[in-house]
XYZ file of C-alpha atoms in Angstrom:
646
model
C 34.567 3.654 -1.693
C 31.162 3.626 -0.701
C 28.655 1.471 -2.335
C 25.988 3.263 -4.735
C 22.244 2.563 -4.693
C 22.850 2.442 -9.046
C 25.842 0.478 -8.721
C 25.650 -2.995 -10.328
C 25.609 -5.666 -8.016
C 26.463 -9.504 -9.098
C 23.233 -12.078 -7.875
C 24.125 -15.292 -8.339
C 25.467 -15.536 -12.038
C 23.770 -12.728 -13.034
C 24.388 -8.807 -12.570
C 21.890 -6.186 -11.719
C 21.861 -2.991 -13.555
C 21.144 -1.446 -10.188
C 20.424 -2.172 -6.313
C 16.698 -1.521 -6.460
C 13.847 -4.299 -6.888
C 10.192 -4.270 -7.306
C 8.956 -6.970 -4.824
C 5.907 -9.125 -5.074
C 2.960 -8.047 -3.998
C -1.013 -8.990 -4.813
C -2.341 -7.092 -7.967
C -5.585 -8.419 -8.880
C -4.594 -8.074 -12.535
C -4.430 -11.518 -13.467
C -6.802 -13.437 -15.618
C -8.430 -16.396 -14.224
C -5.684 -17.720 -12.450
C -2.852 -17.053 -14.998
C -0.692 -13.710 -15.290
C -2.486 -11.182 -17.520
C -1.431 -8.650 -20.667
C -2.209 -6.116 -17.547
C 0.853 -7.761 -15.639
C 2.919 -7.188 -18.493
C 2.057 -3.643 -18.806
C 2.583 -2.910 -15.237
C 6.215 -4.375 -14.699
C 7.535 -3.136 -18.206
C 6.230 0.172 -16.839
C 8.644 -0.172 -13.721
C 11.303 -1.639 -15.975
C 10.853 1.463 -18.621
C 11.472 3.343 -15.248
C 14.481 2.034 -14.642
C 14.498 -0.804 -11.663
C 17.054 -3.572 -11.212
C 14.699 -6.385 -10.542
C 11.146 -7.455 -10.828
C 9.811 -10.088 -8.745
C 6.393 -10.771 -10.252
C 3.248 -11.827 -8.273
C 3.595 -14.783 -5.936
C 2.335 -17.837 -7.962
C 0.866 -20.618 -6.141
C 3.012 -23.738 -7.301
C 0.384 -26.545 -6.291
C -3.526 -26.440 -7.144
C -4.365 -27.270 -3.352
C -3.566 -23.653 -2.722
C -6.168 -20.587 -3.993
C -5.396 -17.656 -1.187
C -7.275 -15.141 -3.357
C -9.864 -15.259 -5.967
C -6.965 -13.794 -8.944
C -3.953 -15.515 -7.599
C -1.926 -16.752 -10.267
C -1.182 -21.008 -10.533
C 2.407 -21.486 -11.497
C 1.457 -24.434 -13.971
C -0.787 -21.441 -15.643
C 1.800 -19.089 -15.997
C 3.623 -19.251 -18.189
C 2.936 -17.482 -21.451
C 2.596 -14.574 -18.845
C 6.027 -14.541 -17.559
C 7.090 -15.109 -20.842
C 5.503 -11.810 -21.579
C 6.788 -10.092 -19.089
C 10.408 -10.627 -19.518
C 10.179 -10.470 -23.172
C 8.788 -6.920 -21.810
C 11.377 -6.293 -19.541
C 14.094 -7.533 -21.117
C 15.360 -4.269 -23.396
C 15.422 -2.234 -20.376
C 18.172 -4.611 -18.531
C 15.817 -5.566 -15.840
C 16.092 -8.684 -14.433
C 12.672 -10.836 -13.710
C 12.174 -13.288 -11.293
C 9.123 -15.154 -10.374
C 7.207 -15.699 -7.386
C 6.515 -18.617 -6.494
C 4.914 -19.826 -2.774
C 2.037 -21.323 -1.083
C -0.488 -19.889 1.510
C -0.833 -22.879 3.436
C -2.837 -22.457 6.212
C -3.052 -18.633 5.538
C -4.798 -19.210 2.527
C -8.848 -19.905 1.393
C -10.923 -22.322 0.421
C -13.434 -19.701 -0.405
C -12.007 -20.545 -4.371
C -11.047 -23.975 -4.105
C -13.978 -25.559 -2.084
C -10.977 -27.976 -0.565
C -9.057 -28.229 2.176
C -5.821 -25.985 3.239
C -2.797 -27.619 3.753
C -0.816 -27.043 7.079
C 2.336 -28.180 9.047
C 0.152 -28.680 12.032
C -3.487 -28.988 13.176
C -3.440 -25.324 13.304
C -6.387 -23.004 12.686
C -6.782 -20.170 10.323
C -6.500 -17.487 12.296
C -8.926 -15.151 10.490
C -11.617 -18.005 9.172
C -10.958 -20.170 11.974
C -10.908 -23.698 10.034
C -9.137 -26.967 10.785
C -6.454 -27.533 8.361
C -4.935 -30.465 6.806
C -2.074 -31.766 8.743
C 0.123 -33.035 5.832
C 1.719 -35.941 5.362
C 4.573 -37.588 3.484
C 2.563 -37.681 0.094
C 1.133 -33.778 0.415
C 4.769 -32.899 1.330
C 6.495 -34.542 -1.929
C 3.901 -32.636 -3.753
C 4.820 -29.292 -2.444
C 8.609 -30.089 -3.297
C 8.144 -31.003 -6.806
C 5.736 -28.553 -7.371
C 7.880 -26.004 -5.821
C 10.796 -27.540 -8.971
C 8.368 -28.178 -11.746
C 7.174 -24.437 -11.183
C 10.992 -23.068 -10.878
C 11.814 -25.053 -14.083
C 8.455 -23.682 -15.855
C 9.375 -20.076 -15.071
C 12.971 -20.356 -16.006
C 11.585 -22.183 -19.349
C 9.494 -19.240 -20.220
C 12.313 -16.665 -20.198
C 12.635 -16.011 -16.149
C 15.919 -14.899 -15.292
C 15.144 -16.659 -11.941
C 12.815 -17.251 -8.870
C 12.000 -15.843 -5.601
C 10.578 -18.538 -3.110
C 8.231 -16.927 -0.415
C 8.905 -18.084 3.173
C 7.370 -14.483 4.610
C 3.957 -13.826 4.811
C 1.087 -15.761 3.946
C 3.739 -18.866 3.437
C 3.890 -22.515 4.300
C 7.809 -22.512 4.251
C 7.335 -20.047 6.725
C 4.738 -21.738 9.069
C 7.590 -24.821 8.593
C 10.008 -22.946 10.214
C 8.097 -21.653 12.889
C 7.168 -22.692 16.520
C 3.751 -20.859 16.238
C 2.251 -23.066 13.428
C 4.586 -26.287 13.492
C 4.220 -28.709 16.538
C 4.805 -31.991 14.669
C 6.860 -34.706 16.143
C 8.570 -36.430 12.978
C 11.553 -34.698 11.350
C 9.905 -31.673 10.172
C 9.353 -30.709 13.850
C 12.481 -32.137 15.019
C 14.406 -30.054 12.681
C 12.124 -26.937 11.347
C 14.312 -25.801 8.580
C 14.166 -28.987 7.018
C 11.141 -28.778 4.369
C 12.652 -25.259 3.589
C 15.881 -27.066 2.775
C 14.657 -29.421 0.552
C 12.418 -27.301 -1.265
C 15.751 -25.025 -1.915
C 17.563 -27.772 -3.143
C 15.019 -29.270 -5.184
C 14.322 -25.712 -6.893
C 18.460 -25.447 -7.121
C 18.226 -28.714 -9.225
C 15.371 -27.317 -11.516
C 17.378 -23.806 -11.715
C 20.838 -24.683 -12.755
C 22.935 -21.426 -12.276
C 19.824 -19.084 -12.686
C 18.975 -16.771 -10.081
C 17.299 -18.417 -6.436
C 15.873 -15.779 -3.864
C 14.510 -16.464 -0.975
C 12.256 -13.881 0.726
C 12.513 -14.654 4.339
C 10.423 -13.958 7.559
C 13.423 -12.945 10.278
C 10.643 -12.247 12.727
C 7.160 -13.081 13.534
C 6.600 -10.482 16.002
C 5.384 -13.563 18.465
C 8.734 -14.309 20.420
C 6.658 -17.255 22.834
C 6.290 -19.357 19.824
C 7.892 -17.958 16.826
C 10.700 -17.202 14.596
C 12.478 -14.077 16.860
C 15.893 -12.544 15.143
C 18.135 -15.287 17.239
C 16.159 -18.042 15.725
C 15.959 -16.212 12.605
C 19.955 -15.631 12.259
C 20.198 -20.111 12.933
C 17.457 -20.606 10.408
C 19.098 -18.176 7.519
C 22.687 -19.798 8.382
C 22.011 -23.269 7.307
C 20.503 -22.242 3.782
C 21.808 -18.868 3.017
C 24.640 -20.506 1.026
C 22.719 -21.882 -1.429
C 20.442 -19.158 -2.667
C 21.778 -16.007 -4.656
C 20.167 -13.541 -1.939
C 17.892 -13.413 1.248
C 15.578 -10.626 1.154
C 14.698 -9.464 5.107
C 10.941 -9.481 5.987
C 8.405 -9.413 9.145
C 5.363 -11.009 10.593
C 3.279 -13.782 10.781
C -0.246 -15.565 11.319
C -1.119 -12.908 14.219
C 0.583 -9.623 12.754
C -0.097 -10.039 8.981
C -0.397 -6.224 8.659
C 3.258 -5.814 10.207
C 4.867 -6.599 6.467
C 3.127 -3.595 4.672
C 1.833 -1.309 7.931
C 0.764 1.746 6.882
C 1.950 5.569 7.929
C 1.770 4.335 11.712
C 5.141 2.833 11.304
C 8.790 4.463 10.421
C 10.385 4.107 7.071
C 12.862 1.047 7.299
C 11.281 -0.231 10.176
C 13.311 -3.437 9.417
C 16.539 -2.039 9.143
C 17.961 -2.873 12.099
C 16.690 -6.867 11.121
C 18.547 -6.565 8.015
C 22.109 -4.947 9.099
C 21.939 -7.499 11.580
C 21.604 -10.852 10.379
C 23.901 -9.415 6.672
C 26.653 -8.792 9.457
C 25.941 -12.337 11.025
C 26.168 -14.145 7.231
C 29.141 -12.060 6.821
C 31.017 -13.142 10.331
C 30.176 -16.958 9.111
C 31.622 -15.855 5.720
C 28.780 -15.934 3.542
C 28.968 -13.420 0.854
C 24.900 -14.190 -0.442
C 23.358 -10.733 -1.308
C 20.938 -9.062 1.660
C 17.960 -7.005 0.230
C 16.188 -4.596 2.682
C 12.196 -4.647 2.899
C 9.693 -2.546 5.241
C 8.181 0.841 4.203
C 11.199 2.382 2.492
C 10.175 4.929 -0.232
C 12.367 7.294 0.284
C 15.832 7.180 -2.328
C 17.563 9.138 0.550
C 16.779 6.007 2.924
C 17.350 3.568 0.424
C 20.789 5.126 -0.579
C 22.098 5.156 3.373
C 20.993 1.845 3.862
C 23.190 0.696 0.994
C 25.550 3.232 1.759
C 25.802 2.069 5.206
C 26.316 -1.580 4.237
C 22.735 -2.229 6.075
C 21.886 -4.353 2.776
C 23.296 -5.161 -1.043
C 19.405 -4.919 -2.463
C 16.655 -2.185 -1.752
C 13.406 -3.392 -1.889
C 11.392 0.203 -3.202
C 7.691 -1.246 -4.172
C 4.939 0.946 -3.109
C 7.772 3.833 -4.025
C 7.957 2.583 -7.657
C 3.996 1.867 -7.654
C 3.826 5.722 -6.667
C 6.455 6.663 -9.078
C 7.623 4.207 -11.807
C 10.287 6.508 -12.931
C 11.751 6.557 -9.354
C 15.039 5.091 -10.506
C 15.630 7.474 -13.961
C 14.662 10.405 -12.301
C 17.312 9.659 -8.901
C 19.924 8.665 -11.565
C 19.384 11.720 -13.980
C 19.812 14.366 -10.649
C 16.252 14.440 -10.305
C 15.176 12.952 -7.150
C 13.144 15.399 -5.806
C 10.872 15.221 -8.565
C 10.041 12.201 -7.416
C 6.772 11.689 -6.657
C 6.144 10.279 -2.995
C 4.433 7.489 -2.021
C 2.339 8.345 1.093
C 1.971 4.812 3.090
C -1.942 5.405 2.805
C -1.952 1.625 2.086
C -5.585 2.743 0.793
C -5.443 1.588 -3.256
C -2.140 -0.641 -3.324
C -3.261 -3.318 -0.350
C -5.939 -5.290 -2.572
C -6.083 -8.359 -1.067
C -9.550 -7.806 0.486
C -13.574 -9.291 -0.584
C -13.491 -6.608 -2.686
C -11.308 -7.696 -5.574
C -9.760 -4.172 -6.426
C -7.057 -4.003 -8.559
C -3.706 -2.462 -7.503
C -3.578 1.163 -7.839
C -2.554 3.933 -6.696
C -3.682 7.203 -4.729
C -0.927 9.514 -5.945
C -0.452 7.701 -9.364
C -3.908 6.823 -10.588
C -2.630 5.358 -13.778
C -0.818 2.362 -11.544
C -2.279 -0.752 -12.502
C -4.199 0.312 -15.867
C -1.351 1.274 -17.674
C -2.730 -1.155 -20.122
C -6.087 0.649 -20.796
C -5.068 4.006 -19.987
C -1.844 4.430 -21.235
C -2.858 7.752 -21.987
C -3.137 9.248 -18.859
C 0.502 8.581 -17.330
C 1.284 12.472 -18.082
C 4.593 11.985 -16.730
C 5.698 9.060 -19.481
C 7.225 11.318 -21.601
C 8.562 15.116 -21.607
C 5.773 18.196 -21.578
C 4.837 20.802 -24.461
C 6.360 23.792 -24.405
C 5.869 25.976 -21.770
C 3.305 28.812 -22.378
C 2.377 27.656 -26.274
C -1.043 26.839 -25.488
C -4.175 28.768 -24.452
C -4.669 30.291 -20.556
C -5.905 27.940 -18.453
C -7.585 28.657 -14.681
C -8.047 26.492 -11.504
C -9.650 27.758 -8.852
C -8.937 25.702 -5.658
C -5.266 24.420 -4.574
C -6.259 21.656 -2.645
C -4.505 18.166 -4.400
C -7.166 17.999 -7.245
C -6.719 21.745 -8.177
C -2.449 21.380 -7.810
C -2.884 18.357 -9.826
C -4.904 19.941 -13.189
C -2.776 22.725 -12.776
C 0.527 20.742 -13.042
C -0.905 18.594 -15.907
C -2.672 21.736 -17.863
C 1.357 23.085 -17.424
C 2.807 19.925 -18.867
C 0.300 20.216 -21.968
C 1.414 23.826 -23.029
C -0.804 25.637 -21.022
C -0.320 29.208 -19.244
C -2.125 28.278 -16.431
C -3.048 30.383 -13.093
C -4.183 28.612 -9.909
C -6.089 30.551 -7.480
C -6.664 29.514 -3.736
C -8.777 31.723 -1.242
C -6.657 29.944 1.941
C -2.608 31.111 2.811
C -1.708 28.014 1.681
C -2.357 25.383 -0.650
C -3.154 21.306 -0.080
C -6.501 22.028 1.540
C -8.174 19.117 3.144
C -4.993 17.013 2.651
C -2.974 19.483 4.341
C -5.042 19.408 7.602
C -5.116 15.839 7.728
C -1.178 15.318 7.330
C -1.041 16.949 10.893
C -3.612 14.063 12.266
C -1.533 11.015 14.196
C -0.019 8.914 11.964
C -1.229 10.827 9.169
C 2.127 13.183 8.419
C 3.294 10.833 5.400
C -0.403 12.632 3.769
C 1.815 15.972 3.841
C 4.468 14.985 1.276
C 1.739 14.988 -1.482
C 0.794 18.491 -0.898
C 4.613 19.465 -0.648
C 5.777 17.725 -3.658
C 2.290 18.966 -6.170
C 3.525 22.524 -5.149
C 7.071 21.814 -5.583
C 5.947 20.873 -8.933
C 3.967 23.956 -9.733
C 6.988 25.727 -9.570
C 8.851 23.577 -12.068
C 5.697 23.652 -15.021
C 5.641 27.606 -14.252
C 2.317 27.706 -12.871
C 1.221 31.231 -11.725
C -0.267 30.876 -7.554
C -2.491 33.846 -6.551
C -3.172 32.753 -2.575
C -5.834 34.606 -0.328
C -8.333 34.909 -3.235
C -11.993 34.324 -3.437
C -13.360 33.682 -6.777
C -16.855 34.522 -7.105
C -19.136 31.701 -8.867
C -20.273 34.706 -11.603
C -16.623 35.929 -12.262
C -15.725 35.334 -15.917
C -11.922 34.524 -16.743
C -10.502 35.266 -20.086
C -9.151 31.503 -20.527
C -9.990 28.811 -22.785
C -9.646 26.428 -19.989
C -11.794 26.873 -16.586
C -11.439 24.157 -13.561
C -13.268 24.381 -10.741
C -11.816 22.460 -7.704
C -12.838 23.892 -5.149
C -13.376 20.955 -2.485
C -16.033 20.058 0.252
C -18.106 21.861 2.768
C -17.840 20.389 6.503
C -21.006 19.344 7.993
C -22.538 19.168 11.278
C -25.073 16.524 11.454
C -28.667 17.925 12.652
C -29.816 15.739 15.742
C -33.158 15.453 17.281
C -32.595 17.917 19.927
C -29.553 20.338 20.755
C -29.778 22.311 23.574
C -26.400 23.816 22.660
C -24.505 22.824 25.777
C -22.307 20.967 24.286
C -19.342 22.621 21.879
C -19.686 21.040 18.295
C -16.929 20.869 15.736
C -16.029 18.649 12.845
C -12.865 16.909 12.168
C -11.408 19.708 9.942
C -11.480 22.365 13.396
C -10.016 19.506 15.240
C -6.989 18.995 12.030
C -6.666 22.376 12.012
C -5.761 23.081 15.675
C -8.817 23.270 17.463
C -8.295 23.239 21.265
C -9.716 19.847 22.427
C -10.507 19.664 26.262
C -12.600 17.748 29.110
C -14.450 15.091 27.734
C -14.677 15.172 23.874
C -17.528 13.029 21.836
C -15.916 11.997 18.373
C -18.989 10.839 15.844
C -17.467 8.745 13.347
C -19.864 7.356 10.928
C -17.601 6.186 8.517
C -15.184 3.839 9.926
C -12.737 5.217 7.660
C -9.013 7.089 9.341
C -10.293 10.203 10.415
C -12.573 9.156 13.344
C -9.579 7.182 14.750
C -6.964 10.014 14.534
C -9.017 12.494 15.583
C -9.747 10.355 19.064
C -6.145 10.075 19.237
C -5.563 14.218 18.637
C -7.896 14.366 21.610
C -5.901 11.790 23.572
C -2.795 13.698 22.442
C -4.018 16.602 24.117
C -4.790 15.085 26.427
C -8.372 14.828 27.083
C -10.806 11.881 27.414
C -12.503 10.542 24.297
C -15.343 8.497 23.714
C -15.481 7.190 19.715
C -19.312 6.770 18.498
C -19.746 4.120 15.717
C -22.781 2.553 14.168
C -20.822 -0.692 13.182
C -19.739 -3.542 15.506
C -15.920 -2.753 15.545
C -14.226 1.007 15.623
C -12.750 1.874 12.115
C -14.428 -0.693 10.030
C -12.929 0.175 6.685
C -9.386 0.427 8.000
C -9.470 -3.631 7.473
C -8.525 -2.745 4.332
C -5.575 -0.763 4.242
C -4.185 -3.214 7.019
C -4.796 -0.552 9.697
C -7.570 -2.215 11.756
C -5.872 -4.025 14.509
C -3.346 -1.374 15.204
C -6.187 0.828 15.760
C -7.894 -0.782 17.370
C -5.046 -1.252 19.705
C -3.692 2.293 19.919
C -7.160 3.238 20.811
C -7.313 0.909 23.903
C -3.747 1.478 25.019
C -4.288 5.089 25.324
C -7.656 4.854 27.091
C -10.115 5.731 24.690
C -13.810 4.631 25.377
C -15.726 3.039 22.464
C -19.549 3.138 22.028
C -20.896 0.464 19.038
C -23.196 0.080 17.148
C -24.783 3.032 18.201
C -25.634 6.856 16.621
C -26.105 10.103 18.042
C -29.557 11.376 18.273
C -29.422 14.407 20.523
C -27.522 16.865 23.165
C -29.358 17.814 26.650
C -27.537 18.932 29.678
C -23.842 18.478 28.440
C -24.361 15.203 27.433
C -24.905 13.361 23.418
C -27.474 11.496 23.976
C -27.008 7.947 21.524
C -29.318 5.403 20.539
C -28.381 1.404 20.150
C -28.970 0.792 16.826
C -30.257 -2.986 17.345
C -31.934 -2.195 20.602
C -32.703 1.402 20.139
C -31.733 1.746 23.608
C -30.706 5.094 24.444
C -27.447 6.240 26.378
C -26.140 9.506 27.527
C -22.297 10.188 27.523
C -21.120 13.555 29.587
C -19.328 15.917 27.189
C -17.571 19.141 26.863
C -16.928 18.821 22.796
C -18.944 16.628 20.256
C -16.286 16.458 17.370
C -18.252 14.964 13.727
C -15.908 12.875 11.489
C -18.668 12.254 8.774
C -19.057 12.481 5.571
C -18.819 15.943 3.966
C -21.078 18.137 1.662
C -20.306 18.687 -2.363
C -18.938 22.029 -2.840
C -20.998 25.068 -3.952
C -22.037 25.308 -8.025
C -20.372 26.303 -11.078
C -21.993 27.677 -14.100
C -21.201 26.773 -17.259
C -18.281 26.500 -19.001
C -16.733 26.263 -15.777
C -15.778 22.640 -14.802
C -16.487 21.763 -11.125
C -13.906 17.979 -10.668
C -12.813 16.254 -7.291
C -14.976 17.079 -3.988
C -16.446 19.681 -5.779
C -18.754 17.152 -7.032
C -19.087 15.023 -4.460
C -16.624 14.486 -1.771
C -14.374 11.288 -2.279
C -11.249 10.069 -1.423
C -7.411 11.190 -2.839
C -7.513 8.470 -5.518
C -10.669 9.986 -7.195
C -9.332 14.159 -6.156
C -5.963 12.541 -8.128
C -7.962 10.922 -10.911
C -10.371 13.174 -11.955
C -8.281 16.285 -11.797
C -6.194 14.334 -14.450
C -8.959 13.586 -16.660
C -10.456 16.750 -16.450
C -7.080 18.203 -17.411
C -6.588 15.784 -20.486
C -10.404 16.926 -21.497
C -10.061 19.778 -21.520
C -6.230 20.419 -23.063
C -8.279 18.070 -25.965
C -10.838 20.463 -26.750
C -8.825 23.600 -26.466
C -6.895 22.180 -28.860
């Protein structure tokens, strides 16, 4: 009989209620440096929802290491783990902390001291000298790694994770890249991994031990690669309750969370492979599969398959904390997807954001605004409030509609296009971009189910009045083509929408990109797709400058170069003469002309037109943002406005 994705699966002397965990990942929520009432609220949330396991945020477990300015300390922890599986406990979840250290991957932006480091290795991002420790800094790591184990444990834990995957110093132990001593931690990498296990073991008892481990660092001259990987795992895999699979390393940090770019269970072929190699040496420790799955489909073949024993489904349950109640209960396509945007969830940045969520705004203030996680509990009666309109069916207009619905409305959504998702919609067919798409399918999937009326191909005059209690306006943004200094008109203009929306790109194409955001990069590569030549315009020093922070930058950067793509910095467009944009330097003012057939703009966009009052005008109506604040405001506006009908 084939295994089930909600079977119960024994881990170490405890049993799961079901295969799927909620891995560690940065939050932001904590307080100072200890786990926060917010933590609580956001992994009972996933527990409410119905997940096996909760692996709370990595805690550092020795004060040399601060990676990030709201990473938790282990010795500060632990009245907030105590919280958290008090919190989790009634819905059978098990909770495990994190518990790691940055090493050399971490900061002493926080700390003002000095990182710790197998070997006189670099940060690769800040570039400083680390500490090369020694026998003293190493004992401390060990029994910090066992006083933090026996602290969690103490506090109600049902176990630990330790972290030797990304941003780890077990990790940069093990590996050839970042370890190049010549005592016995060289001589034999594994061996400060061992005795951190066993110390931790000792502090444990029979609670759970997990081990998150890097299989491959994506740098086979130097690093771990899946053969060194399978020797590494065999030597400890027998004394921790399960190995979950992960990827990367100093020089491809984005490679364990990549965004749309890569494939769904991009590590699946990692995981089957060193679970079968455990199993041929006959160990029976639990495998748990990690890398961009959020689909239950994937996650069920995988276990199905025998590819893994665990199912690591984070950014899904982030998306959708009820992921596992609605799968169990027949329900999985009400699901709602996650979309590998990376754009809200990846917080580790100078910016300090808290973990969110673009399709779930409530994720990560579900302790301030409980109120607005719609989907917590069932919807009013269909039809037994007042009529409700929304004109607009891009995301923000689907998603008032769908909550208006759950709140008893009768509510009729009008678009003026054939189809609904607007903006969205075009994007999802931009490289890399088609994950965008499942938003738009699943909001009108769920239009259906709340009995929302759709009238498509109708414009709705600003001065029509509606017989409805309830009026939203959502009605999006209005391209824009910047106005340069001259135009001579010999050059084609069009703005990244045209170019979305199947715009025949040709000859040598001019992409504008003022933003740095994802658009100007995929629409350079739609133009490479198509095979023409593209030259990418930015004002800032490197091409796609906010992609650093959904992890995107490098790759970019990368698929940019590989394809051929020509890149003009710090520089803006000023003009078009004789089939040519003419740009200006922006430090030198220095001006430059670059032959073209097509200027395409990927700027910002204008507000849509105005509503008169009572009508509502939310999302890019009022000023053109991004899908977290479409997703957002729709909801509030919705909530409002149900309120005061009421």
């Amino acid at each position: 009989m084939s295994l089930g994705l909600f079977d119960a699966v024994p881990v170490g002397s405890a049993v799961t209620a079901n295969r799927v965990v909620f891995g560690p990942h940065v939050t932001n929520l904590g307080r100072d440096r200890s786990l926060s009432d917010r933590h609580t609220a956001y992994y009972e949330r996933r527990a409410r929802g119905g997940t096996g396991v909760v692996v709370t945020e990595v805690a550092s477990v020795h004060e040399s290491d601060w990676p990030y300015e709201r990473a938790p300390l282990a010795s500060s922890c632990a009245s907030g783990w105590a919280d958290i599986a008090a919190a989790c406990a009634p819905h059978g979840t098990l909770v495990l902390a994190g518990l790691g250290h940055a090493g050399m991957q971490g900061s002493t932006a926080w700390s003002q001291d000095v990182l710790w480091a197998p070997s006189l290795m670099p940060n690769v991002h800040t570039h400083e000298q680390p500490l090369v420790m020694g026998a003293e800094e190493i004992a401390e790591l060990v029994d910090g790694f066992a006083r933090s184990a026996a602290l969690a444990v103490g506090a109600g834990c049902d176990g630990v994770e330790l972290n030797a995957g990304q941003h780890s110093l077990l990790r940069q132990f093990c590996s050839g890249l970042t370890n190049e001593r010549d005592d016995s931690y060289g001589q034999d990498r594994s061996a400060l991994l061992r005795e951190v296990l066993a110390a931790v073991r000792g502090a444990l008892g029979d609670k759970v031990l997990g081990l998150r481990f890097c299989a491959d660092e994506l740098a086979p001259w130097a690093g771990i690669t899946p053969t060194i990987a399978t020797e590494l795992l065999g030597g400890v895999a027998a004394g921790v309750d399960y190995v979950c699979v992960v990827r990367g390393s100093i020089y491809t940090e984005a490679a364990t969370q990549p965004d749309g770019h890569d494939p769904q269970g991009f590590n699946e072929e990692l995981t089957s492979q060193l679970r079968a190699a455990l199993r041929a040496d006959g160990v029976g420790t639990p495998v748990c599969a990690q890398g961009s799955i959020v689909d239950v489909d994937l996650a069920t073949r995988l276990v199905a398959a025998g590819a893994c024993d665990l199912v690591e489904l984070t950014r899904a349950q982030i998306a959708d904390p009820d992921l596992c109640d609605k799968t169990r209960h027949g329900h999985a396509d009400r699901v709602r997807p996650c979309i590998l945007c990376n754009q809200h969830c990846l917080v580790r940045d100078p910016r300090n954001p808290i973990v969110s969520c673009c399709v779930n705004p409530v994720a990560g203030h579900e302790r301030d605004d409980a109120g607005l996680d719609v989907d917590a509990s069932a919807g009013e009666a269909p039809g037994s409030r007042d009529d409700a309109v929304v004109v607009g069916g891009g995301i923000g207009g689907m998603e008032a509609a769908r909550v208006l619905a759950r709140r008893g409305h009768r509510v009729m959504l009008i678009e003026q296009a054939a189809e609904l998702g607007g903006t969205l919609r075009a994007a999802a067919r931009l490289p890399g971009r088609a994950r965008l798409g499942a938003l738009c399918g699943w909001l009108e999937a769920e239009l259906v189910h709340e009995g929302v009326t759709v009238v498509k191909g109708r414009t709705v005059d600003t001065a029509e009045v509606f017989d409805a209690a309830i009026v939203l306006a959502a009605t999006g943004a209005s391209p824009t083509t910047p106005s340069l200094r001259d135009d001579d008109g010999s050059v084609e203009r069009l703005d990244a929408l045209d170019a979305a929306r199947g715009a025949e790109l040709h000859g040598d194409v001019v992409v504008l990109d003022p933003v740095g955001g994802p658009v100007g990069i995929a629409v350079a590569e739609l133009v490479l797709a198509a095979g023409a030549r593209v030259t990418l315009v930015s004002p800032d020093v490197v091409v796609g400058s906010q992609l650093a922070m959904s992890g995107d930058l490098v790759a970019a950067n990368a698929r940019l170069a590989a394809g051929g793509a020509s890149v003009v910095l710090h520089a803006a467009a000023v003009g078009i003469a004789g089939g040519a944009v003419v740009v200006q330097d922006r430090f030198t003012g220095f001006m430059t002309t670059i032959p073209a057939s097509q200027c395409v703009d990927a700027g910002h966009q204008l507000p849509g037109r105005d509503w008169p009052a009572p009508v509502r005008a939310i999302g890019d109506a009022v000023a053109p943002r991004g899908i977290l604040a479409a997703m957002l405001e729709a909801r509030r506006a919705a909530l409002e406005s149900a309120a005061v009908a009421s």
